[in-house]
PDB file of N, CA and C in Angstrom:
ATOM      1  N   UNK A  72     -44.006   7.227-104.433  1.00 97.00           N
ATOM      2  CA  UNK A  72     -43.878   7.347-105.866  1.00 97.00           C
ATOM      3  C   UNK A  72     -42.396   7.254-106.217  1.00 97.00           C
ATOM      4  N   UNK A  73     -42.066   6.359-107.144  1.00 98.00           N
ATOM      5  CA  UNK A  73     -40.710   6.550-107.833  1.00 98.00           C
ATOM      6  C   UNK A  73     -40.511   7.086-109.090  1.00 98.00           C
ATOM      7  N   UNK A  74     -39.781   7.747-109.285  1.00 97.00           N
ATOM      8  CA  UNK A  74     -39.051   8.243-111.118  1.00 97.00           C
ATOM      9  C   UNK A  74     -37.969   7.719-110.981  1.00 97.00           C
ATOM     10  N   UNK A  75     -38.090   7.704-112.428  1.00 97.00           N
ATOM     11  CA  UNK A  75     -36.680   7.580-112.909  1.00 97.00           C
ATOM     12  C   UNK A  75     -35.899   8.579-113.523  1.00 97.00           C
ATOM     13  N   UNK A  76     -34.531   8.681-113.397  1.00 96.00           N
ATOM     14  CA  UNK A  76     -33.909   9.961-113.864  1.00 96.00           C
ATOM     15  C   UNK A  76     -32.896   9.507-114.223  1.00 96.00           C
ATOM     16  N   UNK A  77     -31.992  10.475-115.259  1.00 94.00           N
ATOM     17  CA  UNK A  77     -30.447  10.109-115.600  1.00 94.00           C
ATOM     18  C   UNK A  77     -30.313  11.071-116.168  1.00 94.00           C
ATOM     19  N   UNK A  78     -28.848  11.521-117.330  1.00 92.00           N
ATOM     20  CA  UNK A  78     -29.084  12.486-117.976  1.00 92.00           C
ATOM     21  C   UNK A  78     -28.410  12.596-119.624  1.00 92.00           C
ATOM     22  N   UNK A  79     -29.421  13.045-120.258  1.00 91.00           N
ATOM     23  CA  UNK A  79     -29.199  13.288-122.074  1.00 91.00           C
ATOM     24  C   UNK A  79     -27.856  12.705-122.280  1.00 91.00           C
ATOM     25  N   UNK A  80     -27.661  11.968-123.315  1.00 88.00           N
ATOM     26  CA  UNK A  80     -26.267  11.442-123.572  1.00 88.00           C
ATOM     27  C   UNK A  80     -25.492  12.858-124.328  1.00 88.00           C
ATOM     28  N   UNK A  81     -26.771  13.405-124.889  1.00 87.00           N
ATOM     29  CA  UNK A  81     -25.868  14.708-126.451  1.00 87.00           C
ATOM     30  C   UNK A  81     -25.527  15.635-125.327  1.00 87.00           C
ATOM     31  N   UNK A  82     -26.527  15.995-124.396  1.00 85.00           N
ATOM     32  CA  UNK A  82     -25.995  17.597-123.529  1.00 85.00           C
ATOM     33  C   UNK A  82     -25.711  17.268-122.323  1.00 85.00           C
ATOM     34  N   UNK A  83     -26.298  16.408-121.397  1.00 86.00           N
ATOM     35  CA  UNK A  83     -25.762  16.147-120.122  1.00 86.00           C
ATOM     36  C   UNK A  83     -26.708  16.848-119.706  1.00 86.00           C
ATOM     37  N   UNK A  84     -28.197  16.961-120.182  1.00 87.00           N
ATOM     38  CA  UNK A  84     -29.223  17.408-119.189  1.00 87.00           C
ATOM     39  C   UNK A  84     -29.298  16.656-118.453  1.00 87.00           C
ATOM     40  N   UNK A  85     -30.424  16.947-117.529  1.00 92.00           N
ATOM     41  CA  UNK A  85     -31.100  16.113-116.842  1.00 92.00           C
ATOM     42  C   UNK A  85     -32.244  15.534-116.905  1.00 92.00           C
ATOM     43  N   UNK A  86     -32.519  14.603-117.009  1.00 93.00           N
ATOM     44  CA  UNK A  86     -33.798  13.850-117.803  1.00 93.00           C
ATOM     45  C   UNK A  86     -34.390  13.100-116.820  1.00 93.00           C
ATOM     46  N   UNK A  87     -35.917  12.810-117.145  1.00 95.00           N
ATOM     47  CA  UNK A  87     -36.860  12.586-116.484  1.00 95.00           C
ATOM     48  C   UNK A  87     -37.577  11.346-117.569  1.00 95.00           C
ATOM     49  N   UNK A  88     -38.516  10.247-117.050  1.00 97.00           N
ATOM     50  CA  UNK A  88     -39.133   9.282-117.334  1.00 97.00           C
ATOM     51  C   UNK A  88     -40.533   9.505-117.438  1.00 97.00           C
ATOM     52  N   UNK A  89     -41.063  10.160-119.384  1.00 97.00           N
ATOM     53  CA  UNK A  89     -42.569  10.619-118.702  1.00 97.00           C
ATOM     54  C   UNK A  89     -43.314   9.123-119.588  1.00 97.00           C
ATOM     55  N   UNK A  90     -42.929   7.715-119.417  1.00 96.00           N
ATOM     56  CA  UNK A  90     -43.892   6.908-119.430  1.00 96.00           C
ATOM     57  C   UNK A  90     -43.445   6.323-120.982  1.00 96.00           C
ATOM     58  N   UNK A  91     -43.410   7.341-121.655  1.00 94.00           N
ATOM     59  CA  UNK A  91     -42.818   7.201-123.283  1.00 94.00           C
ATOM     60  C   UNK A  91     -41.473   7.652-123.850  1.00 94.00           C
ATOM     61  N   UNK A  92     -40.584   8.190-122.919  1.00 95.00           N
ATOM     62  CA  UNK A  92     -39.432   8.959-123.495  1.00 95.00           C
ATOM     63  C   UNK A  92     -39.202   9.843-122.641  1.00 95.00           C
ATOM     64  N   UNK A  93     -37.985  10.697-122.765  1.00 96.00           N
ATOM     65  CA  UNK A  93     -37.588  11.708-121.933  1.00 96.00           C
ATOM     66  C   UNK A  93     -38.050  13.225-122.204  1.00 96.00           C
ATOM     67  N   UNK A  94     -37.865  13.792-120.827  1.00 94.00           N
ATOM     68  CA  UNK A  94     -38.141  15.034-120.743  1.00 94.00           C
ATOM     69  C   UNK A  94     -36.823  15.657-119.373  1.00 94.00           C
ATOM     70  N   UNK A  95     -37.075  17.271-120.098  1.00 92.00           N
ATOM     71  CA  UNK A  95     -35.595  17.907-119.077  1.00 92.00           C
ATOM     72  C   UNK A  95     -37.035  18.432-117.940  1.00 92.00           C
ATOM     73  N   UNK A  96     -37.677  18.225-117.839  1.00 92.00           N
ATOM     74  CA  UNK A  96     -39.330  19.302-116.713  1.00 92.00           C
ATOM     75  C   UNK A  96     -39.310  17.629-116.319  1.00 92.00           C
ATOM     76  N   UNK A  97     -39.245  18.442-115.034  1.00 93.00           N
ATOM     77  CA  UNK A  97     -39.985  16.856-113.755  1.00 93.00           C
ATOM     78  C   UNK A  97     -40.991  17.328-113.980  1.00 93.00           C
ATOM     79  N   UNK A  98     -41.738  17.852-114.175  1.00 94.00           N
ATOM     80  CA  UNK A  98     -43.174  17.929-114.124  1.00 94.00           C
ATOM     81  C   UNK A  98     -43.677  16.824-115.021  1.00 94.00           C
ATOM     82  N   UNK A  99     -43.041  16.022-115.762  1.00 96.00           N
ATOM     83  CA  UNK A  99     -43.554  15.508-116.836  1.00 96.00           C
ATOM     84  C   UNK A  99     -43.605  14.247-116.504  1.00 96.00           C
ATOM     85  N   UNK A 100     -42.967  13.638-115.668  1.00 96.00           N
ATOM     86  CA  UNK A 100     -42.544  12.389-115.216  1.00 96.00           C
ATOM     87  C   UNK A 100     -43.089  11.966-114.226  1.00 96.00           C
ATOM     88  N   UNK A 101     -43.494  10.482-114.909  1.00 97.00           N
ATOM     89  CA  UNK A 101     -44.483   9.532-114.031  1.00 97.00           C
ATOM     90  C   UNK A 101     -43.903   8.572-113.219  1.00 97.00           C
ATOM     91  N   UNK A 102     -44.870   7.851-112.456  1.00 98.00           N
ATOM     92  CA  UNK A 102     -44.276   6.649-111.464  1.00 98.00           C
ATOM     93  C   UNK A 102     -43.710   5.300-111.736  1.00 98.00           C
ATOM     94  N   UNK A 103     -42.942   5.209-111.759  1.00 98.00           N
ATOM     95  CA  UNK A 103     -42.421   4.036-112.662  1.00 98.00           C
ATOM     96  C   UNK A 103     -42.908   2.658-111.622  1.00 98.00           C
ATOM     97  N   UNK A 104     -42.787   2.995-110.584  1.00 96.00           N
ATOM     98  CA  UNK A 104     -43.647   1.896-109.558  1.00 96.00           C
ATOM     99  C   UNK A 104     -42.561   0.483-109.517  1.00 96.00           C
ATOM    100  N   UNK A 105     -43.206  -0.667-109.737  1.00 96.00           N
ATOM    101  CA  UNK A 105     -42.387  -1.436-109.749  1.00 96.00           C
ATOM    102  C   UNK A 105     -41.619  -1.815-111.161  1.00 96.00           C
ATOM    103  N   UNK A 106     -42.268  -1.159-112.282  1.00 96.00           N
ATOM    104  CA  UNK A 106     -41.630  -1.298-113.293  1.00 96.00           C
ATOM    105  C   UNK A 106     -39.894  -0.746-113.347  1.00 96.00           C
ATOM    106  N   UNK A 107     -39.837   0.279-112.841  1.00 96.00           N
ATOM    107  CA  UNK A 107     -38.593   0.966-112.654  1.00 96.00           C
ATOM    108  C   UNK A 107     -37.196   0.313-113.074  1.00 96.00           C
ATOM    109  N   UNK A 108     -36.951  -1.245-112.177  1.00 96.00           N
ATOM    110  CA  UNK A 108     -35.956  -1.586-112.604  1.00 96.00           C
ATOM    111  C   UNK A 108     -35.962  -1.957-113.958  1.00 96.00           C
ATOM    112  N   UNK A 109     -36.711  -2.866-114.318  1.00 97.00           N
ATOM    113  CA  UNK A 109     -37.084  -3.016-116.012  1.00 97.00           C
ATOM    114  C   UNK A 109     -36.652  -1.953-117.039  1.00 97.00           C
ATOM    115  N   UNK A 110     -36.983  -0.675-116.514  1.00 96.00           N
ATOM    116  CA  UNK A 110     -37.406   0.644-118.105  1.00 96.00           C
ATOM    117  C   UNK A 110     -35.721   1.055-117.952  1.00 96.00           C
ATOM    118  N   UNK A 111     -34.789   1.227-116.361  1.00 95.00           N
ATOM    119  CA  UNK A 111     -34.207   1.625-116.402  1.00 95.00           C
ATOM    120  C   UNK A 111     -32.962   0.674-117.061  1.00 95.00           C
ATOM    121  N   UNK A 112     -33.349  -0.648-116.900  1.00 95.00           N
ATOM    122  CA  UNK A 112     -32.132  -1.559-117.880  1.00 95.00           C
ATOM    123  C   UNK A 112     -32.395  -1.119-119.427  1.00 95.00           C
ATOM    124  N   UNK A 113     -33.467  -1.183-119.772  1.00 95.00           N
ATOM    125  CA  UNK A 113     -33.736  -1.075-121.229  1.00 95.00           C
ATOM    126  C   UNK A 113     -33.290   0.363-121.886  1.00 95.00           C
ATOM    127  N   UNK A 114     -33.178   1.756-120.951  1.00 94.00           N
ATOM    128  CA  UNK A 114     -32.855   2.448-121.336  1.00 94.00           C
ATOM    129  C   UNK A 114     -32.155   2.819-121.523  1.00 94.00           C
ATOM    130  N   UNK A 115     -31.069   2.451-120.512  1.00 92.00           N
ATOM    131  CA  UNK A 115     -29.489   2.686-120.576  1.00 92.00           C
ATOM    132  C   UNK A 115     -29.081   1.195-121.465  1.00 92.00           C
ATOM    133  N   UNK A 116     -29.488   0.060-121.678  1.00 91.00           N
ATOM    134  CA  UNK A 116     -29.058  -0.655-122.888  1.00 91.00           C
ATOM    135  C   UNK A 116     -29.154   0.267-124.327  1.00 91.00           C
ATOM    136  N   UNK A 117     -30.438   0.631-124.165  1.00 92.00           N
ATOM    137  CA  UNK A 117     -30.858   1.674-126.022  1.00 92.00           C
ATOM    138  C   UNK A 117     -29.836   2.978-125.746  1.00 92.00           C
ATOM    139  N   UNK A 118     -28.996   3.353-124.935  1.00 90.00           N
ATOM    140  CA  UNK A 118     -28.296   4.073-125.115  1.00 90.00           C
ATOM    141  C   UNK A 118     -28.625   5.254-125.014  1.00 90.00           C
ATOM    142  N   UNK A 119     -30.187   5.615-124.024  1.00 89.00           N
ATOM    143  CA  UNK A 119     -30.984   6.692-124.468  1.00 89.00           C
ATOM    144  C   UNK A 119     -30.863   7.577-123.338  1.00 89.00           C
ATOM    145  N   UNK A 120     -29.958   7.430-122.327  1.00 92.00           N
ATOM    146  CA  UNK A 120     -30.004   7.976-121.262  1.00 92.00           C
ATOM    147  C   UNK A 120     -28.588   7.110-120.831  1.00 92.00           C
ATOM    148  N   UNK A 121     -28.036   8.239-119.940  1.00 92.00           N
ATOM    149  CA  UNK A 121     -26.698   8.140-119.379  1.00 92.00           C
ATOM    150  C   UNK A 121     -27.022   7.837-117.652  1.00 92.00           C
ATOM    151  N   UNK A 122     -26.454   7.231-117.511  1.00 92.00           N
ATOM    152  CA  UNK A 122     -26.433   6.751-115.969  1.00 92.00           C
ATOM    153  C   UNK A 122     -27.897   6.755-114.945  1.00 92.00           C
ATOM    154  N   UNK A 123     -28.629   6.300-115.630  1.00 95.00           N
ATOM    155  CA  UNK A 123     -30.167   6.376-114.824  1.00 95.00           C
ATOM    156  C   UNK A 123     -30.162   5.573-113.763  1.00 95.00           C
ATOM    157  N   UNK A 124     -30.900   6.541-113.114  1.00 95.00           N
ATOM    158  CA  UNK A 124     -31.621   5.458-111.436  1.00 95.00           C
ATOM    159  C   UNK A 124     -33.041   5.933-110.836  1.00 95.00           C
ATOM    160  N   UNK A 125     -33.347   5.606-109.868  1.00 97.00           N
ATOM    161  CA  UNK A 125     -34.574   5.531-109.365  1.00 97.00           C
ATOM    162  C   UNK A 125     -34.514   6.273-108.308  1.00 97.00           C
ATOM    163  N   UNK A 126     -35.064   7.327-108.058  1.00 96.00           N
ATOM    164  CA  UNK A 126     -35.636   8.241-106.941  1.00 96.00           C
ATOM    165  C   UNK A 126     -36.343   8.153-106.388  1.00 96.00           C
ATOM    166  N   UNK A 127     -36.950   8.420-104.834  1.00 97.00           N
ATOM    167  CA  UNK A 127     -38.693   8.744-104.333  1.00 97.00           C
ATOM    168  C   UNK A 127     -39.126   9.870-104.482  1.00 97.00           C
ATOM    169  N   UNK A 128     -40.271  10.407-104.914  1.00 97.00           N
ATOM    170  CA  UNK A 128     -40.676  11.496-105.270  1.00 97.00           C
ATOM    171  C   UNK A 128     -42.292  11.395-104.467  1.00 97.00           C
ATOM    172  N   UNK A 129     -42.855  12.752-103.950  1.00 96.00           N
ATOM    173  CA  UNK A 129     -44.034  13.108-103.444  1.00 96.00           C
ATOM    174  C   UNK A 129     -44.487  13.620-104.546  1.00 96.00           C
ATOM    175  N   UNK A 130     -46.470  12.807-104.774  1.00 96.00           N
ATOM    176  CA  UNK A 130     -47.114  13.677-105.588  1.00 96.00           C
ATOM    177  C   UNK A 130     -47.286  14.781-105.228  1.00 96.00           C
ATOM    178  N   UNK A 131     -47.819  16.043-105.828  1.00 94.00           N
ATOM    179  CA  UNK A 131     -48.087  17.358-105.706  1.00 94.00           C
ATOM    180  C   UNK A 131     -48.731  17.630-106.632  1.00 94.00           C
ATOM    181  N   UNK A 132     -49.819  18.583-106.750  1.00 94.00           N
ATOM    182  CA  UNK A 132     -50.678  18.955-107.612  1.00 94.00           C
ATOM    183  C   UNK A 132     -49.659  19.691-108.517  1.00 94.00           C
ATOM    184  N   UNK A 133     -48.493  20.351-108.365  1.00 91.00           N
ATOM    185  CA  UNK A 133     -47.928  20.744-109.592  1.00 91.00           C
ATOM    186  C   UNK A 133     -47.156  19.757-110.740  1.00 91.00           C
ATOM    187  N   UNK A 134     -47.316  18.656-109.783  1.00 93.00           N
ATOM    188  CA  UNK A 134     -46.354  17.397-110.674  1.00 93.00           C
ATOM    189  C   UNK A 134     -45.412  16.599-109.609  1.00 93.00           C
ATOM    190  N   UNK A 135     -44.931  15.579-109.801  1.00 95.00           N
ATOM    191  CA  UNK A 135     -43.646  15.287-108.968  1.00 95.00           C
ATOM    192  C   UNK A 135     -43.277  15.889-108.266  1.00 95.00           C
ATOM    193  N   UNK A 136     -42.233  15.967-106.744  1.00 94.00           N
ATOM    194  CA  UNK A 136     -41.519  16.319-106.141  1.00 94.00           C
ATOM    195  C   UNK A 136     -40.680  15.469-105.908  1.00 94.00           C
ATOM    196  N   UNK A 137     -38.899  15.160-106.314  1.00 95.00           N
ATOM    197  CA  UNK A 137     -38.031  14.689-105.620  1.00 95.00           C
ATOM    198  C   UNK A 137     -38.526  14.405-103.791  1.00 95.00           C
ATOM    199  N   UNK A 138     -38.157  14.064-103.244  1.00 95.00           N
ATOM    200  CA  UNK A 138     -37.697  13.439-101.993  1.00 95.00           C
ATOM    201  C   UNK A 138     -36.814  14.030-101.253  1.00 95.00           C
ATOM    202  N   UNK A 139     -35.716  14.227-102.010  1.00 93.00           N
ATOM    203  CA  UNK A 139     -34.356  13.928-101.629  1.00 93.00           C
ATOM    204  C   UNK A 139     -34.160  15.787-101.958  1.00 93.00           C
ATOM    205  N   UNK A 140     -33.336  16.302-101.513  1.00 88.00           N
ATOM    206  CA  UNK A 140     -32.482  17.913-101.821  1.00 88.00           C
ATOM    207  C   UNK A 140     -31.968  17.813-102.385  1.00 88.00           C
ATOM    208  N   UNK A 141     -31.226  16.593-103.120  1.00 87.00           N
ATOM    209  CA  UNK A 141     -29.789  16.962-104.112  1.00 87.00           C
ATOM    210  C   UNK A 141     -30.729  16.360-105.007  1.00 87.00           C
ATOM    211  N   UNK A 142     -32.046  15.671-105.258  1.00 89.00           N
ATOM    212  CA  UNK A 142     -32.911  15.339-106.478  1.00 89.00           C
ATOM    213  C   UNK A 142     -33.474  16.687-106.369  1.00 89.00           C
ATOM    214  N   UNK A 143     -33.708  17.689-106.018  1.00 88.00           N
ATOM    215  CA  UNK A 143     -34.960  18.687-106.153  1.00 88.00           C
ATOM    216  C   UNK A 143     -34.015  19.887-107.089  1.00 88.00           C
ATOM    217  N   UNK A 144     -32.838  19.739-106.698  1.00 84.00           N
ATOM    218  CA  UNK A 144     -31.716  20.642-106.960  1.00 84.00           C
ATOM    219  C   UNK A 144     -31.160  20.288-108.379  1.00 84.00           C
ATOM    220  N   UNK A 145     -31.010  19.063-108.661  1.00 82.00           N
ATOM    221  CA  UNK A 145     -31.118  18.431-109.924  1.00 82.00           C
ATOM    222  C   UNK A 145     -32.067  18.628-110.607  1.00 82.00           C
ATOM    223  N   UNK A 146     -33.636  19.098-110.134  1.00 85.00           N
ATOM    224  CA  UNK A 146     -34.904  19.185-111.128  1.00 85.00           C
ATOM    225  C   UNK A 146     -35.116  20.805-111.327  1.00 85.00           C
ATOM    226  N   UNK A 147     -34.228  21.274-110.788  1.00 80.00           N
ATOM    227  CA  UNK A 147     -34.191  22.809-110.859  1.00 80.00           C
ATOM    228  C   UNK A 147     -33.512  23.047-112.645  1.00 80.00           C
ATOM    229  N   UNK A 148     -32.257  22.287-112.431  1.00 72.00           N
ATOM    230  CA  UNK A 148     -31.593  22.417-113.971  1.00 72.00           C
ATOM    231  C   UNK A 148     -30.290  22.885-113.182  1.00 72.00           C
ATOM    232  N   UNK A 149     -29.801  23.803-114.639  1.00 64.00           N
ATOM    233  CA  UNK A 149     -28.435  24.193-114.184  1.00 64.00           C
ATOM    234  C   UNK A 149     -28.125  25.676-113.306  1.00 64.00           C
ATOM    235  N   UNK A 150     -27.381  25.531-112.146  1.00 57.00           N
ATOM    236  CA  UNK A 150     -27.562  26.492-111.378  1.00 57.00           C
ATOM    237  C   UNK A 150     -26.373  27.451-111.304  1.00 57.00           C
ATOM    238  N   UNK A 151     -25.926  27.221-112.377  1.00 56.00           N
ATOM    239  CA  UNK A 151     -24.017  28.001-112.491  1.00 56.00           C
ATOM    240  C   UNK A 151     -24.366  29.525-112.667  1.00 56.00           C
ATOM    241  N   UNK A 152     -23.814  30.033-111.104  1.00 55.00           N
ATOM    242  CA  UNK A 152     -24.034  31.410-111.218  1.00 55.00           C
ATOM    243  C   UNK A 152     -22.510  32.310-112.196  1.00 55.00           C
ATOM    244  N   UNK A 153     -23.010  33.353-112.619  1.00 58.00           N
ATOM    245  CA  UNK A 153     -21.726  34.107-113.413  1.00 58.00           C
ATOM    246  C   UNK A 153     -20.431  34.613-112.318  1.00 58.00           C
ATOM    247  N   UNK A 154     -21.116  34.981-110.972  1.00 56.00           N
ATOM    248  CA  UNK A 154     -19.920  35.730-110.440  1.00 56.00           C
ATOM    249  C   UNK A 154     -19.643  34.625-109.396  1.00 56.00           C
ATOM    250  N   UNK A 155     -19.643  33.176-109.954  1.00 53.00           N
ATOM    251  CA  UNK A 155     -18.893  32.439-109.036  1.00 53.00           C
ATOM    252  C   UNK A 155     -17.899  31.292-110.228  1.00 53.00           C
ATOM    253  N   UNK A 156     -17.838  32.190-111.350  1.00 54.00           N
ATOM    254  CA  UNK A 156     -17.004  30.987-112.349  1.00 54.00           C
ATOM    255  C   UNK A 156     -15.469  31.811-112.312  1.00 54.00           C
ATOM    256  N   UNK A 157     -14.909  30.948-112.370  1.00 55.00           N
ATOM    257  CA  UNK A 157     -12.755  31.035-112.331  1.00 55.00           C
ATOM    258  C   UNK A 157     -12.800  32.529-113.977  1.00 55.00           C
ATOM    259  N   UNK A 158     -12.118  33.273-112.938  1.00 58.00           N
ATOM    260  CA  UNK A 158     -11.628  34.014-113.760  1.00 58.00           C
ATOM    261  C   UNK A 158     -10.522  33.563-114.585  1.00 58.00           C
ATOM    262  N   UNK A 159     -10.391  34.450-116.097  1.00 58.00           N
ATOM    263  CA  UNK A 159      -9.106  34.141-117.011  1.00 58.00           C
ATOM    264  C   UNK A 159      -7.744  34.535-115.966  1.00 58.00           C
ATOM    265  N   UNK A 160      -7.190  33.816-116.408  1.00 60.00           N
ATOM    266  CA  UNK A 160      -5.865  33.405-115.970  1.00 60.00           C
ATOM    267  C   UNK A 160      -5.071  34.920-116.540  1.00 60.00           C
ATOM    268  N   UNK A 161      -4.266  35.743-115.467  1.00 59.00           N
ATOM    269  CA  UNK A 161      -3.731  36.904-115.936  1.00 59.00           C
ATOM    270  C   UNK A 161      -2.639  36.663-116.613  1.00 59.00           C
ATOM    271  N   UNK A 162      -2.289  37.043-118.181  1.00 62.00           N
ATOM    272  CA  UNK A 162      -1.393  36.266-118.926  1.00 62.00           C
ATOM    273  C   UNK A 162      -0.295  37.282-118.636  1.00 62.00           C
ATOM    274  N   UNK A 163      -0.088  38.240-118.019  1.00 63.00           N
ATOM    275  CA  UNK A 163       1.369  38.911-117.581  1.00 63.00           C
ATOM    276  C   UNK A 163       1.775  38.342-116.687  1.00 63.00           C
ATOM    277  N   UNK A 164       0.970  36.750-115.563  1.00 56.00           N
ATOM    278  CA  UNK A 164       1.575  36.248-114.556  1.00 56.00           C
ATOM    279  C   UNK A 164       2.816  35.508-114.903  1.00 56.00           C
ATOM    280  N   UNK A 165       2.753  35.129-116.267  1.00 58.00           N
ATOM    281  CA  UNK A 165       3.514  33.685-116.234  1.00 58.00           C
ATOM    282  C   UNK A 165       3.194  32.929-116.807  1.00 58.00           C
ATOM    283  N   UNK A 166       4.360  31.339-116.350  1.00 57.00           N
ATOM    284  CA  UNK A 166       3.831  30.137-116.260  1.00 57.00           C
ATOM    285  C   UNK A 166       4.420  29.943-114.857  1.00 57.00           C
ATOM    286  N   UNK A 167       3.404  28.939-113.763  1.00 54.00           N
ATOM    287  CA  UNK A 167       4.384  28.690-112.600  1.00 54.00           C
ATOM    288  C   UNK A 167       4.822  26.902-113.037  1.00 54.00           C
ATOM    289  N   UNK A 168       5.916  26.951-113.283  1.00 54.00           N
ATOM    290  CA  UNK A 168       6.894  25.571-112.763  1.00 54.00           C
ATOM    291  C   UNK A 168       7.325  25.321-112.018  1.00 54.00           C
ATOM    292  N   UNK A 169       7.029  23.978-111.312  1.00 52.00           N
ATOM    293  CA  UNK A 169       8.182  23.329-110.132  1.00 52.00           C
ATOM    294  C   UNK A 169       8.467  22.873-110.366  1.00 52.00           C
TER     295      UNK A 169
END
């Protein structure tokens, strides 16, 4: 099975191909088969999706499955944990110049 994927031009989701339009749920997204290269020129021409391509995906009774770990990890969404983002900058440090 193939999908197609890319992501939202407005938010930089991640988007999925359910046959008629996009969706951020792989669950929603069908096999593009050999059509694939076709939908994916036309979509990124209409401007409707940012950088799309073609994946292998296993059916599963819950819907799609990526193939691939860095596609499954992508169909998860966004994974930005809180206690791993850059702390504020301590403003009694400075500025450092070289």
């Amino acid at each position: 099975m193939k999908l197609l994927t890319g992501n939202d031009l407005a938010s930089g989701a991640v988007t999925w191909w359910t046959g008629n339009g996009w969706s951020i749920h792989v669950e929603d997204a069908v096999d593009v088969g050999e059509s694939g290269d076709a939908i994916l020129h036309a979509e990124e021409g209409a401007r409707r999706v940012n950088a799309p391509y073609i994946i292998e995906a296993i059916p599963t009774p819950e819907g799609p499955r990526p193939a691939h770990i860095k596609d499954r990890v992508r169909a998860l969404g966004p994974t930005v944990r809180p206690d791993l983002t850059l702390k504020p900058a301590d403003p009694s440090a400075g500025d450092w110049v070289i």
